[in-house]
């Protein structure tokens, strides 16, 4: 099992460019999440999905879009890159369970994105 | 009030000492609580979760939960330099249907020889 795979690992964008951060998981998890982590800070939830075709906003959704057409994939789209979006982006997934208490999120290795 | 609050640190402890990390949360409906460890430049990894009041022990780690005070802590006994990392408290709020995790800003722990 590869777990949660994120691509690319590093990227430099110019202001105004667009790009898609890819996330795929092979654990058949229904729940998937996108976070950003600024230096010295905790993780902020951008968007999440509870299953294919269902997405919802997190704490900091502005400037981002997501789609969930399959269980495996949950791409994050930046349409007009801004310097404030320079961050490390983590994708995570977890199994669907009525009892959240024993279901951890599994994280990918992250994408380090710089907007110049 | 932030949903999940932690002291940012750094918390500096000598090798072999007990490190105590604290977290408070605002949603009284929250049922379970997670502690993640994050080494510099790496992704978070789960080290403990707790959902009942009291203590839960796993090796050198003990999680403590007090729902009445909305307080959860993590104790690391016999601290080692390899424990030096940022520790993130995470809570799935009732207000989000328990579908998402809200993370604290993390406490940076430094264990010195």
XYZ file of C-alpha atoms in Angstrom:
229
model
C 0.000 0.000 0.000
C 1.288 3.430 -0.954
C -1.090 5.235 1.444
C -1.650 8.905 0.582
C 0.427 10.177 -2.330
C 0.857 13.857 -3.125
C 2.399 15.360 -6.232
C 4.394 17.445 -6.854
C 6.615 17.596 -3.764
C 7.894 21.089 -4.591
C 6.685 23.822 -6.896
C 7.434 27.474 -7.561
C 4.686 29.512 -9.179
C 4.511 33.064 -10.418
C 1.763 35.368 -9.171
C -1.401 34.834 -11.187
C -0.519 31.350 -12.426
C -2.729 28.393 -11.715
C -1.971 24.829 -10.786
C -3.459 21.649 -9.383
C -2.057 19.794 -6.418
C -2.720 16.104 -6.788
C -3.702 13.735 -3.988
C -4.540 10.076 -4.320
C -5.058 7.322 -1.756
C -5.264 3.571 -2.205
C -6.916 2.696 1.119
C -10.503 3.085 -0.136
C -11.084 5.890 2.371
C -14.222 7.955 1.918
C -12.989 10.952 3.874
C -10.277 13.172 2.421
C -8.872 16.509 3.523
C -6.663 19.349 2.348
C -4.682 21.412 4.850
C -2.180 24.191 4.589
C 0.563 24.805 7.116
C 2.359 28.119 7.298
C 5.798 28.276 8.975
C 5.584 27.722 12.731
C 1.824 27.268 12.614
C -0.639 24.433 12.911
C -2.678 22.958 10.107
C -5.587 24.900 8.675
C -8.343 22.967 6.910
C -8.995 24.199 3.362
C -11.588 21.734 2.028
C -12.730 18.249 2.836
C -14.813 15.532 1.275
C -16.884 12.757 2.834
C -17.206 10.809 -0.390
C -17.152 11.001 -4.173
C -19.185 13.972 -5.381
C -19.379 15.605 -1.934
C -17.107 18.431 -0.808
C -17.321 21.108 1.850
C -15.388 24.186 2.904
C -12.999 24.207 5.814
C -11.517 27.146 7.713
C -9.599 28.812 4.840
C -11.230 27.958 1.459
C -10.796 31.298 -0.329
C -8.590 31.068 -3.407
C -8.961 27.293 -3.733
C -11.262 24.822 -5.415
C -11.653 21.071 -5.133
C -13.440 18.240 -6.846
C -14.017 14.609 -5.908
C -15.002 12.517 -8.883
C -13.564 9.256 -7.546
C -12.945 7.776 -4.110
C -9.187 7.716 -4.753
C -8.498 11.257 -5.944
C -8.996 14.654 -4.353
C -7.194 17.400 -6.334
C -6.798 20.949 -5.029
C -6.888 23.773 -7.566
C -5.287 27.210 -7.213
C -6.723 29.489 -9.893
C -4.850 32.773 -9.422
C -1.803 32.174 -7.277
C -1.014 34.860 -4.700
C 2.016 35.214 -2.381
C -0.278 34.556 0.599
C -0.736 31.008 -0.700
C 2.931 30.195 -0.157
C 2.712 27.284 2.259
C 3.080 23.553 2.738
C -0.022 21.673 1.660
C -0.974 18.345 3.190
C -3.571 15.911 1.992
C -5.033 13.370 4.415
C -7.603 10.600 4.416
C -9.426 8.438 6.930
C -11.770 5.503 6.886
C -15.493 6.117 7.280
C -16.657 5.166 10.734
C -19.651 6.123 12.881
C -17.233 6.359 15.790
C -14.555 8.880 14.984
C -12.698 8.211 18.176
C -10.406 5.512 16.849
C -9.974 6.597 13.255
C -6.834 8.653 12.661
C -6.125 10.676 9.570
C -3.328 9.410 7.349
C -1.211 12.168 5.856
C 0.702 12.470 2.630
C 4.250 13.837 2.580
C 3.144 17.330 1.598
C 3.659 19.752 -1.284
C 5.892 22.756 -0.672
C 4.559 25.631 -2.751
C 6.176 29.029 -3.224
C 4.459 31.897 -5.023
C 6.848 34.585 -6.263
C -11.732 32.097 21.530
C -9.811 29.721 19.294
C -11.337 26.274 18.888
C -8.136 24.504 19.914
C -5.394 26.286 21.847
C -1.868 25.242 22.696
C 1.171 27.064 24.009
C 3.551 27.478 21.099
C 6.650 26.934 23.215
C 9.384 26.089 22.824
C 9.187 23.798 25.806
C 12.717 22.837 26.758
C 13.307 19.828 29.007
C 16.436 17.863 29.908
C 16.850 14.308 28.713
C 15.117 11.880 31.075
C 12.620 14.429 32.407
C 8.844 14.477 31.995
C 7.509 16.781 29.277
C 3.967 18.076 29.806
C 2.043 19.446 26.831
C -1.349 21.082 27.228
C -4.344 21.754 25.017
C -7.733 23.379 25.587
C -10.751 23.224 23.288
C -13.937 25.219 22.995
C -16.561 22.778 21.641
C -18.158 21.017 24.626
C -19.652 18.441 22.266
C -16.267 17.112 21.154
C -15.907 13.431 21.941
C -12.380 12.418 20.981
C -8.980 14.023 21.008
C -5.818 13.319 19.054
C -2.148 14.049 19.564
C 0.061 14.181 16.488
C 3.826 14.532 16.374
C 5.465 16.436 13.542
C 9.187 16.454 12.942
C 10.588 19.443 11.090
C 9.866 19.168 7.374
C 7.749 16.044 7.783
C 4.057 15.258 7.853
C 2.123 14.757 11.112
C 1.926 11.262 12.569
C -0.585 10.068 15.149
C 0.852 9.139 18.519
C -2.193 9.034 20.834
C -5.937 9.442 20.907
C -8.266 9.566 23.901
C -12.043 9.753 24.313
C -12.732 8.895 27.950
C -12.084 11.093 30.943
C -8.949 10.142 32.810
C -5.613 8.809 31.665
C -4.557 6.642 28.769
C -1.044 5.234 28.694
C 0.958 3.950 25.745
C 4.605 3.282 26.466
C 6.258 6.528 27.533
C 3.215 8.561 26.498
C 0.194 9.351 28.675
C -2.804 11.315 27.475
C -5.038 12.945 30.080
C -8.561 14.187 29.420
C -10.832 16.362 31.532
C -14.030 17.096 29.611
C -15.524 19.255 32.360
C -12.540 21.605 32.105
C -12.227 21.102 28.315
C -8.605 20.232 28.750
C -6.402 17.499 27.300
C -2.725 16.963 27.967
C 0.122 14.758 26.825
C 2.880 13.602 29.159
C 6.114 12.183 27.799
C 8.137 10.296 30.405
C 11.889 9.744 30.162
C 12.120 12.321 27.380
C 14.677 11.590 24.680
C 16.334 13.935 22.166
C 14.422 12.002 19.495
C 11.190 13.348 21.042
C 12.174 16.856 19.926
C 9.370 17.818 17.557
C 6.176 19.835 17.370
C 3.170 18.232 19.048
C -0.224 19.025 17.582
C -3.491 18.653 19.456
C -6.467 17.915 17.174
C -10.177 17.820 17.952
C -13.155 16.838 15.771
C -15.818 19.386 16.797
C -19.450 18.445 17.276
C -20.310 21.574 15.288
C -18.709 19.943 12.239
C -20.540 16.672 12.674
C -17.246 15.135 13.769
C -16.281 15.012 10.078
C -13.228 17.221 10.333
C -10.287 17.833 12.637
C -9.375 21.234 14.019
C -5.686 21.484 14.897
C -4.026 23.641 17.480
C -0.979 25.658 16.476
C 1.290 23.061 18.085
C 3.840 23.105 20.901
C 7.481 22.794 19.962
C 9.356 20.475 22.325
C 13.136 20.523 22.618
C 14.816 17.776 24.655
C 18.422 18.600 25.416
C 21.077 16.046 26.471
